XYZ file of C-alpha atoms in Angstrom:
676
model
C 81.739 135.002 75.161
C 79.768 132.053 74.076
C 81.280 128.557 73.959
C 83.317 128.268 70.718
C 82.113 124.713 70.148
C 78.627 125.236 71.415
C 76.911 125.230 68.106
C 78.425 122.041 66.763
C 77.661 120.300 70.084
C 73.936 121.190 70.348
C 73.363 120.422 66.685
C 75.176 117.027 66.926
C 77.951 118.007 64.546
C 80.734 117.473 67.054
C 82.535 114.289 66.264
C 83.639 111.983 69.028
C 86.049 109.038 68.968
C 83.402 106.358 67.904
C 81.853 108.623 65.262
C 84.469 109.233 62.655
C 83.391 108.223 59.185
C 86.035 105.537 58.144
C 85.426 103.374 55.097
C 85.423 99.635 55.693
C 85.221 99.919 59.544
C 84.800 96.777 61.548
C 84.278 96.162 65.305
C 86.010 94.463 68.131
C 84.288 93.269 71.335
C 86.339 91.977 74.311
C 86.150 88.837 76.214
C 86.758 89.404 79.973
C 88.111 87.127 82.715
C 85.518 85.540 84.956
C 88.044 84.799 87.610
C 90.040 87.234 89.836
C 93.305 85.264 89.915
C 94.774 82.240 88.175
C 95.599 81.174 84.613
C 93.838 80.760 81.355
C 94.478 77.190 80.252
C 92.594 77.201 76.999
C 90.631 79.538 74.766
C 88.288 77.748 72.289
C 87.480 80.192 69.455
C 86.001 77.523 66.921
C 82.358 78.448 67.468
C 83.093 82.209 67.200
C 85.071 81.856 63.964
C 82.201 79.931 62.318
C 79.736 82.735 62.979
C 78.594 85.152 60.277
C 80.675 88.282 59.644
C 83.539 87.246 62.062
C 86.923 88.133 60.792
C 89.188 86.846 63.564
C 89.621 86.316 67.290
C 92.548 87.598 69.317
C 93.527 85.766 72.453
C 96.371 84.546 74.705
C 96.461 81.393 72.557
C 98.355 83.304 69.917
C 99.776 86.405 71.568
C 100.031 89.411 69.252
C 103.355 91.179 68.945
C 103.865 94.096 71.428
C 106.827 95.809 72.900
C 108.524 94.002 75.772
C 108.387 97.069 78.049
C 104.618 97.764 77.426
C 102.615 98.826 80.437
C 101.313 95.686 82.096
C 97.636 96.938 81.940
C 98.047 97.506 78.184
C 100.053 94.324 77.269
C 96.885 92.634 76.003
C 96.930 88.876 75.457
C 100.708 88.506 76.240
C 100.281 86.223 79.324
C 98.021 83.577 80.529
C 98.084 84.855 84.022
C 94.870 86.529 85.237
C 95.475 89.494 87.518
C 91.833 90.595 88.124
C 88.251 89.778 87.308
C 87.290 91.679 84.180
C 90.745 91.653 82.605
C 90.694 91.425 78.720
C 91.808 87.919 77.739
C 90.428 87.667 74.187
C 88.426 89.779 71.553
C 86.291 88.931 68.589
C 86.388 91.091 65.366
C 83.555 91.189 63.015
C 81.828 93.319 60.347
C 79.186 94.729 62.734
C 79.135 95.489 66.369
C 76.282 92.949 66.991
C 78.269 90.245 65.134
C 81.336 90.946 67.204
C 79.515 90.842 70.474
C 77.776 87.608 69.600
C 81.176 86.110 68.606
C 82.753 87.195 71.882
C 79.967 85.474 73.773
C 80.720 82.303 71.825
C 84.349 82.187 72.881
C 84.847 79.485 75.609
C 87.612 80.031 78.188
C 88.977 77.426 80.527
C 90.709 78.562 83.712
C 92.890 77.228 86.489
C 91.696 79.511 89.299
C 93.631 80.439 92.306
C 92.687 82.020 95.749
C 92.310 85.739 95.416
C 92.605 88.619 97.774
C 90.597 91.812 97.049
C 89.927 93.338 100.444
C 91.791 96.438 101.801
C 92.322 96.538 105.454
C 94.607 98.494 107.676
C 96.207 95.356 109.180
C 96.886 93.602 105.803
C 100.271 91.723 106.027
C 101.094 92.863 102.493
C 101.065 96.640 103.290
C 104.329 98.459 102.493
C 105.586 101.976 101.957
C 105.934 102.974 98.307
C 108.926 105.126 97.412
C 106.655 107.872 95.925
C 103.046 108.687 95.579
C 101.353 110.385 92.680
C 102.958 112.070 90.903
C 106.321 112.218 92.641
C 105.833 113.144 96.225
C 107.683 111.255 99.054
C 105.433 108.702 100.529
C 106.199 109.685 104.174
C 107.232 112.960 105.809
C 107.892 113.868 109.377
C 108.874 117.022 111.142
C 108.900 117.685 114.880
C 107.771 115.296 117.658
C 104.233 114.172 117.024
C 103.936 112.077 120.173
C 105.228 114.859 122.383
C 102.883 117.341 120.622
C 99.963 115.079 121.332
C 101.035 114.562 124.969
C 101.151 118.326 125.653
C 97.852 119.121 123.862
C 94.881 120.296 125.750
C 92.508 118.562 123.359
C 93.255 115.523 121.153
C 91.267 113.349 118.740
C 92.198 109.965 117.191
C 89.764 109.098 114.420
C 89.595 106.855 111.369
C 87.712 107.576 108.167
C 87.104 105.351 105.178
C 86.169 106.119 101.513
C 84.971 103.392 99.131
C 85.965 102.555 95.555
C 84.634 105.303 93.308
C 84.341 105.297 89.456
C 84.314 108.031 86.930
C 81.421 107.895 84.765
C 81.916 110.393 81.861
C 78.936 110.956 79.558
C 80.952 109.628 76.598
C 81.969 105.999 77.094
C 85.602 105.082 76.295
C 86.033 104.393 72.628
C 88.744 104.160 69.948
C 88.939 103.731 66.227
C 92.242 102.546 64.801
C 93.456 102.714 61.199
C 96.805 101.354 59.880
C 98.128 102.989 56.851
C 99.994 101.165 54.049
C 103.269 102.696 55.197
C 102.849 101.395 58.773
C 101.666 104.541 60.382
C 98.931 104.158 62.945
C 96.027 106.584 63.311
C 93.867 106.312 66.489
C 90.728 108.309 67.178
C 90.595 108.016 70.872
C 88.470 109.361 73.714
C 91.562 110.659 75.601
C 92.381 113.635 77.799
C 95.726 114.171 76.118
C 96.626 113.437 72.448
C 100.359 113.851 73.006
C 100.611 111.539 75.939
C 98.309 109.022 74.360
C 100.487 109.042 71.230
C 103.693 108.440 73.295
C 102.051 105.561 75.187
C 100.554 103.801 72.214
C 103.898 104.139 70.278
C 105.705 102.620 73.219
C 103.246 99.756 73.524
C 103.727 98.893 69.869
C 107.495 99.560 69.730
C 106.970 102.371 67.262
C 108.652 105.819 67.110
C 106.129 108.438 68.240
C 106.075 110.104 64.793
C 104.628 106.931 63.374
C 101.472 107.183 65.534
C 98.803 109.965 65.430
C 96.064 110.401 67.966
C 93.014 112.520 67.363
C 90.734 113.572 70.217
C 88.951 116.657 69.017
C 85.834 116.276 71.187
C 85.866 114.380 74.440
C 82.653 113.870 76.383
C 84.142 114.090 79.957
C 86.894 112.192 81.506
C 87.492 113.322 85.212
C 90.839 111.458 85.088
C 89.599 108.082 83.632
C 90.804 109.234 80.161
C 94.053 110.752 81.409
C 96.130 107.709 80.482
C 95.868 105.276 77.574
C 93.280 102.576 78.320
C 93.185 98.959 77.010
C 90.372 99.792 74.492
C 92.824 101.892 72.395
C 95.438 99.190 72.291
C 92.761 96.575 71.498
C 91.430 98.599 68.525
C 95.037 98.901 67.103
C 95.898 95.261 67.599
C 92.575 94.147 66.066
C 93.010 96.534 63.010
C 96.534 95.175 62.468
C 95.278 91.577 62.667
C 92.391 91.939 60.185
C 93.882 94.472 57.917
C 90.950 96.914 58.272
C 89.906 99.750 60.425
C 88.570 98.584 63.844
C 86.351 100.385 66.266
C 86.020 99.528 70.018
C 83.276 101.173 72.114
C 83.218 99.966 75.662
C 79.905 99.477 77.429
C 79.220 101.250 80.688
C 79.783 97.971 82.546
C 83.115 97.308 80.941
C 84.255 100.802 81.825
C 83.966 99.822 85.568
C 86.518 97.077 84.896
C 89.245 98.589 82.713
C 89.150 102.466 82.806
C 90.532 102.978 86.360
C 88.910 104.037 89.602
C 89.617 105.837 92.858
C 91.259 103.623 95.317
C 89.382 102.942 98.603
C 91.159 104.481 101.494
C 91.429 103.975 105.288
C 92.693 107.105 106.885
C 93.751 107.611 110.549
C 94.198 111.025 111.857
C 95.429 112.162 115.227
C 95.238 115.833 116.047
C 96.172 117.741 119.174
C 95.556 121.496 120.018
C 96.492 123.726 122.932
C 93.928 125.593 125.064
C 93.836 128.434 122.454
C 93.070 125.946 119.702
C 96.394 126.093 117.984
C 97.609 122.721 116.660
C 100.428 121.002 118.576
C 100.595 117.898 116.415
C 98.992 116.335 113.343
C 99.363 112.791 112.034
C 97.691 111.551 108.805
C 98.260 107.956 107.638
C 96.509 106.642 104.563
C 96.003 102.956 103.551
C 95.302 102.253 99.902
C 95.318 99.556 97.257
C 96.898 98.891 93.890
C 96.985 95.951 91.564
C 99.600 93.228 91.155
C 100.282 94.539 87.619
C 101.128 98.119 88.197
C 101.889 100.306 91.275
C 99.670 103.315 91.689
C 99.876 104.987 94.917
C 97.464 107.927 95.407
C 98.741 111.010 97.337
C 95.979 110.963 99.965
C 97.850 112.482 102.992
C 99.699 115.254 100.993
C 97.186 118.019 101.808
C 98.059 117.812 105.382
C 101.502 119.046 104.462
C 99.903 122.190 102.995
C 96.986 123.319 105.100
C 97.771 124.288 108.669
C 100.528 125.627 110.942
C 101.678 122.800 113.186
C 105.038 122.255 114.819
C 104.816 118.468 114.635
C 103.582 116.887 111.459
C 103.737 113.321 110.202
C 102.116 111.973 106.998
C 102.419 108.364 105.678
C 101.040 106.187 102.949
C 100.830 102.407 102.951
C 99.927 100.342 99.953
C 98.856 96.789 99.353
C 98.894 94.961 95.969
C 95.571 93.141 95.582
C 94.005 90.972 92.905
C 92.205 94.031 91.461
C 92.410 96.302 88.526
C 94.895 99.241 88.773
C 93.423 102.304 90.398
C 94.021 105.619 88.596
C 93.164 109.224 88.574
C 89.709 110.523 89.627
C 88.924 114.217 89.864
C 91.271 115.751 92.403
C 93.164 112.437 93.076
C 94.557 112.307 96.565
C 93.488 115.784 97.599
C 89.762 114.777 97.406
C 89.681 111.772 99.789
C 92.601 113.188 101.921
C 90.860 116.528 102.556
C 87.613 114.754 103.320
C 89.333 113.027 106.213
C 91.443 116.081 107.277
C 88.571 118.549 107.215
C 86.247 116.119 109.004
C 88.855 115.594 111.691
C 89.278 119.402 112.005
C 85.587 119.688 112.646
C 85.719 116.976 115.237
C 88.564 118.803 116.905
C 86.630 122.074 116.839
C 83.771 120.428 118.671
C 86.153 118.688 121.164
C 87.910 122.038 121.972
C 84.674 124.043 122.104
C 85.697 126.315 119.200
C 83.913 127.444 116.087
C 85.059 125.363 113.122
C 85.689 128.406 110.979
C 87.639 130.083 113.743
C 89.799 126.938 114.365
C 90.895 126.932 110.800
C 91.723 130.767 110.937
C 93.770 130.337 114.104
C 95.939 127.757 112.442
C 96.711 129.644 109.307
C 100.426 129.256 108.357
C 102.776 132.022 107.244
C 104.687 129.690 104.849
C 103.977 126.224 103.471
C 104.189 123.969 106.697
C 106.143 121.176 105.129
C 108.627 122.969 102.778
C 108.785 126.332 104.360
C 108.418 127.902 100.966
C 106.378 131.164 100.665
C 103.080 130.912 99.033
C 102.683 132.541 95.682
C 99.437 133.630 97.247
C 97.100 132.176 99.820
C 93.634 133.615 100.595
C 92.119 130.769 102.573
C 91.188 133.003 105.530
C 89.466 135.451 103.156
C 87.521 132.584 101.614
C 86.357 131.358 105.020
C 85.374 134.827 106.109
C 83.495 135.719 102.874
C 81.865 132.375 102.888
C 80.720 132.741 106.502
C 79.281 136.173 105.694
C 77.367 134.946 102.611
C 76.155 131.739 104.291
C 74.952 133.473 107.488
C 77.293 131.418 109.633
C 77.053 134.028 112.506
C 73.436 132.825 113.012
C 74.513 129.268 113.527
C 73.764 127.544 116.873
C 76.887 125.471 117.528
C 75.119 122.719 119.544
C 74.433 119.619 117.374
C 71.152 117.846 116.972
C 68.814 120.650 118.254
C 67.299 122.284 115.161
C 64.212 120.714 113.645
C 61.545 121.373 111.017
C 58.960 118.606 111.549
C 60.682 115.243 111.055
C 63.760 116.964 109.546
C 66.821 117.784 111.525
C 68.786 120.763 110.159
C 72.491 121.282 110.259
C 75.266 123.283 108.676
C 78.987 122.455 108.069
C 82.138 123.956 106.649
C 85.314 122.595 105.150
C 88.391 124.112 103.600
C 89.863 122.927 100.186
C 93.127 123.119 98.364
C 94.774 121.990 95.104
C 98.147 122.517 93.607
C 98.490 125.289 91.011
C 100.767 123.454 88.576
C 101.823 124.026 84.908
C 103.764 121.735 82.588
C 105.795 122.428 79.538
C 103.804 122.998 76.370
C 104.363 124.115 72.817
C 102.052 126.287 70.648
C 102.133 127.823 67.215
C 100.382 131.049 66.224
C 99.984 132.255 62.475
C 98.173 134.830 60.461
C 95.688 133.203 58.084
C 93.628 135.515 55.824
C 93.841 138.394 58.281
C 92.652 136.155 61.205
C 94.839 134.267 63.676
C 95.247 130.464 63.977
C 96.436 129.029 67.223
C 97.559 125.433 67.181
C 98.285 123.293 70.231
C 97.611 119.603 71.006
C 95.469 120.465 73.998
C 92.220 118.556 74.586
C 88.737 119.975 75.456
C 87.112 117.390 77.629
C 83.896 119.431 77.924
C 85.384 122.113 80.136
C 85.477 124.892 77.461
C 89.180 124.777 76.821
C 88.703 126.057 73.275
C 86.777 129.109 74.622
C 89.338 129.782 77.347
C 92.363 129.553 75.078
C 90.521 131.688 72.349
C 90.127 134.289 74.976
C 93.661 134.165 76.146
C 95.012 134.488 72.702
C 92.671 137.316 71.805
C 93.564 139.344 74.812
C 97.383 139.013 74.143
C 96.900 139.859 70.425
C 94.641 142.717 71.238
C 91.917 141.531 68.770
C 88.258 140.482 69.027
C 87.838 136.748 69.950
C 86.038 136.057 66.585
C 89.247 136.733 64.868
C 91.027 133.919 66.737
C 90.665 130.250 65.775
C 92.069 127.568 68.123
C 92.897 124.132 66.694
C 93.479 121.266 69.240
C 92.916 117.641 69.996
C 95.518 116.159 67.496
C 98.958 114.900 68.247
C 100.263 116.264 65.031
C 99.882 119.717 66.521
C 102.552 121.224 68.826
C 102.921 118.877 71.888
C 100.918 119.673 74.959
C 100.332 118.036 78.423
C 97.186 116.237 79.446
C 93.937 117.918 80.391
C 94.222 116.985 84.037
C 95.677 117.991 87.333
C 94.027 121.337 87.053
C 96.953 122.443 84.936
C 95.612 122.453 81.312
C 94.779 126.116 80.938
C 97.825 127.305 82.871
C 100.063 125.087 80.727
C 98.619 125.573 77.284
C 97.698 129.231 77.945
C 101.426 129.976 78.880
C 102.663 128.511 75.506
C 99.929 130.378 73.670
C 100.751 133.830 75.142
C 104.443 133.237 74.314
C 103.526 132.143 70.738
C 101.418 135.214 70.310
C 104.096 137.510 71.584
C 106.508 135.993 69.043
C 103.872 136.474 66.337
C 103.530 140.072 67.124
C 107.289 140.480 66.666
C 107.544 138.379 63.485
C 104.280 139.407 61.861
C 103.612 136.053 60.347
C 104.400 133.205 62.764
C 105.098 132.580 66.444
C 106.331 129.431 68.008
C 106.765 128.700 71.721
C 108.060 125.951 73.911
C 107.724 126.836 77.737
C 110.245 124.107 78.887
C 112.915 126.476 79.763
C 110.575 129.098 81.206
C 109.022 126.565 83.669
C 112.305 125.152 84.642
C 113.368 128.705 85.593
C 110.229 129.375 87.728
C 110.811 130.785 91.243
C 110.478 128.192 93.957
C 107.137 128.953 95.606
C 104.311 127.056 97.077
C 101.641 127.217 94.439
C 98.131 126.324 95.475
C 94.487 127.394 95.046
C 92.287 127.444 98.144
C 88.615 127.625 98.898
C 85.936 127.144 101.554
C 82.754 125.126 101.158
C 79.570 125.537 103.253
C 76.703 123.163 103.356
C 73.218 123.096 104.930
C 71.463 119.719 105.108
C 68.206 118.260 106.322
C 68.169 114.767 107.775
C 64.857 112.754 108.192
C 64.511 111.367 111.647
C 62.035 108.784 110.197
C 63.895 107.548 107.134
C 67.511 108.709 107.643
C 67.578 110.305 104.139
C 69.755 113.393 103.731
C 68.606 116.393 101.651
C 71.074 119.170 100.858
C 69.451 122.453 101.052
C 72.369 124.767 100.280
C 75.965 124.479 98.931
C 78.270 127.419 98.753
C 81.758 127.518 97.583
C 84.133 130.475 97.858
C 87.437 130.137 96.021
C 90.680 131.913 95.591
C 92.130 130.719 92.250
C 94.114 133.559 90.672
C 92.878 135.374 87.650
C 89.540 133.863 86.352
C 89.882 133.651 82.635
C 86.178 133.183 81.871
C 83.492 133.720 84.601
C 80.925 131.567 83.011
C 83.281 128.583 82.454
C 84.640 129.004 85.909
C 81.231 128.918 87.601
C 80.421 125.735 85.601
C 83.689 124.084 86.795
C 83.267 125.042 90.436
C 79.602 123.861 90.488
C 80.561 120.644 88.642
C 83.202 119.826 91.225
C 80.868 120.614 94.108
C 78.159 118.360 92.521
C 80.697 115.524 92.407
C 81.587 116.132 95.955
C 77.867 115.822 96.802
C 77.824 112.415 95.086
C 80.887 111.353 96.972
C 79.253 112.335 100.324
C 75.897 110.778 99.957
C 75.712 108.146 97.197
C 78.626 107.107 95.105
C 80.076 103.752 95.909
C 81.347 100.774 93.952
C 81.257 97.631 96.065
C 83.970 94.967 95.724
C 82.829 91.432 95.329
C 84.869 89.660 98.055
C 83.635 86.121 96.880
C 84.316 86.343 93.151
C 86.458 89.381 92.819
C 85.662 92.391 90.542
C 83.137 95.022 91.258
C 79.381 95.167 92.026
C 77.135 98.082 91.041
C 78.595 98.260 87.525
C 76.124 100.580 85.848
C 74.259 103.865 86.500
C 71.168 102.069 87.645
C 73.135 100.904 90.674
C 75.971 103.332 90.977
C 74.074 106.570 91.800
C 75.295 110.057 90.706
C 73.672 113.364 91.794
C 70.966 115.009 89.704
C 69.651 118.654 89.921
C 66.924 117.615 92.449
C 69.631 116.496 95.031
C 70.482 120.048 95.942
C 68.097 122.920 96.174
C 70.636 125.814 95.970
C 74.248 125.622 94.841
C 76.455 128.869 94.415
C 80.099 129.290 93.575
C 81.805 132.584 93.888
C 85.493 133.663 93.927
C 87.755 136.353 95.297
C 89.746 138.596 92.950
C 93.305 137.333 93.417
C 96.365 138.638 91.666
C 99.244 136.171 91.385
C 101.525 137.268 88.683
C 104.288 134.858 89.580
C 102.376 131.806 88.462
C 102.135 132.197 84.757
C 101.479 134.925 82.114
C 97.704 134.836 82.836
C 98.091 134.843 86.683
C 95.569 131.931 86.791
C 95.245 128.799 88.881
C 93.561 125.590 87.896
C 89.831 125.326 88.960
C 88.718 122.039 87.545
C 89.274 120.070 90.725
C 89.185 122.306 93.791
C 85.442 122.340 93.749
C 85.153 118.739 94.756
C 87.934 118.788 97.388
C 86.123 120.131 100.421
C 82.457 119.418 99.567
C 82.050 115.829 101.000
C 83.543 117.001 104.386
C 81.310 120.090 104.563
C 78.282 117.898 103.957
C 79.525 115.225 106.457
C 80.082 118.028 109.028
C 76.690 119.398 108.372
C 75.148 115.892 108.996
C 76.852 115.663 112.248
C 75.649 119.226 113.212
C 72.030 118.122 112.353
C 71.955 114.848 114.064
C 74.773 114.717 116.669
C 76.013 111.559 115.034
C 79.289 111.341 113.218
C 79.350 109.065 110.184
C 83.079 108.451 109.253
C 82.555 105.991 106.443
C 81.464 107.281 103.034
C 78.943 107.423 101.569
C 76.566 108.702 104.277
C 73.518 106.549 103.679
C 70.205 106.309 105.543
C 71.224 103.058 107.087
C 74.286 104.670 108.652
C 72.139 107.565 109.984
C 69.736 105.255 111.652
C 72.274 102.701 112.837
C 72.810 104.247 116.402
C 69.163 103.564 117.125
C 69.403 99.827 116.661
């Protein structure tokens, strides 16, 4: 079926957060800290207040009222302390965007700077073990004797990989429009991945009951995790609107987004692997070093995929965190699993070469019967089938295993493989189904962030009701609708779809209305290891002259339960693989060691892939029946596509050149470095 919202998008009728027509709207523009650590000693707003159209200036000089327990990243203007460069310390409000921006430039801020520390390193004295990593996994796990397993192994490797700071760059910049009603209710049009969770956070920040706040996010132009939690722009819009008594719009620039909308933490990952003479793992250790801010602890679950992937008698995973003078990291597509699987699958490739085994065969030989850490049975696991089918489609049997020997003119040619996994979660959700003029209305506070959620949910409801999809109308993106979890963690369709199915079942019994809340159903779920799996294959060409890498082919084969809509699924898989290509070869936000903050703060310097960066990209999936997951038997697909792609490309670069690059991104300089 066609995308439900396709027509309004291509005709420009879809309304995004910054586009709602509100009478009397004004604009706020933030003033950001120019130091990475210290205190604001004075904010001079006199010049700004004298400028045309200016309605007011908010700053730490006169802290606006917020709840005492507001999240530290959202507690705007409450403290003179500066925690990172780019932190919002003031904002100008004016009748037009241009007037607000000019007034913000006129604000003068005096600082008392302090020495800052923005560098992650594995020997940092501030490293510690967090209690949990996102969302609530134990930071460390250990079973068996890793040292003994390594000692008895026929082949061992001890390698370290690094990944840089990475930033989400959704097409729609973060924006919010806040309107206070006369009765004290707050309406926020926000670019957010979850209206319900945004409502709760904004209400908590302002000390309001949730029913006094309404969030509308009907169309969202991408998020990839950066819009999964409330960001400072939404709080700023509400604060400014309350201060001037008029609606206020905040639209962040691309550069501002790099400072205050989250990012993927850089990682340093050490892996030690051992295998016996038959290639079966005897020990696996995965230790990840990461950063967070001094304001909020965010610990990414980087090493957790090692707890899922391979049969090994001795397994240790650990996370170490350091609080630096930086903004707080946050979710980025497939948080934890993405950088963690890059390191793990690169290490598995290195182990395969060291042991003289085919990289596909090594993975097959270490297939577990149950989840290695928990011992739980898998609801379904078809990784081996993905590897076998991918190898067949890719022509893996024609591969010469020797690295650095295939050449087309100046181009060295190589192929690589990596496995992928992502949890198949669902969260409690509510939904309402009613009959309206002979058609069916489905209401749920889900969010379509460009993935086609409206279309998928329409299809799920139509199939359960036994009617044509054009008789089903899905309303979403509003916190006044039945509460729903965030569009993230590859759990949106599974969570919202479960509630919709149950609501439709109730409607068919009642004839007029069906309500559902899946809280009890999910609490009673059987304890199973629930994961999607996949295998990615890559072919690259590497110029011996310039060091540039060209990706000739990418293939992903996935086992992700029942596929609700084939066209949407292919788009999601390919989108993830494209982001994995960017991660492997070009994406990197550099940290400014001297002044703090980030360098490469726009899309002229932070490079993302274009269609020309891969000649052929293909995504396919296996038919997988997994009825114990949810009523649809589906698994999330939004993130698994990115998970193994960077490792597959890195492994292909090694196969092409014989040189292993362990620090992403793989740039021409790193390719050519061994020569000099």
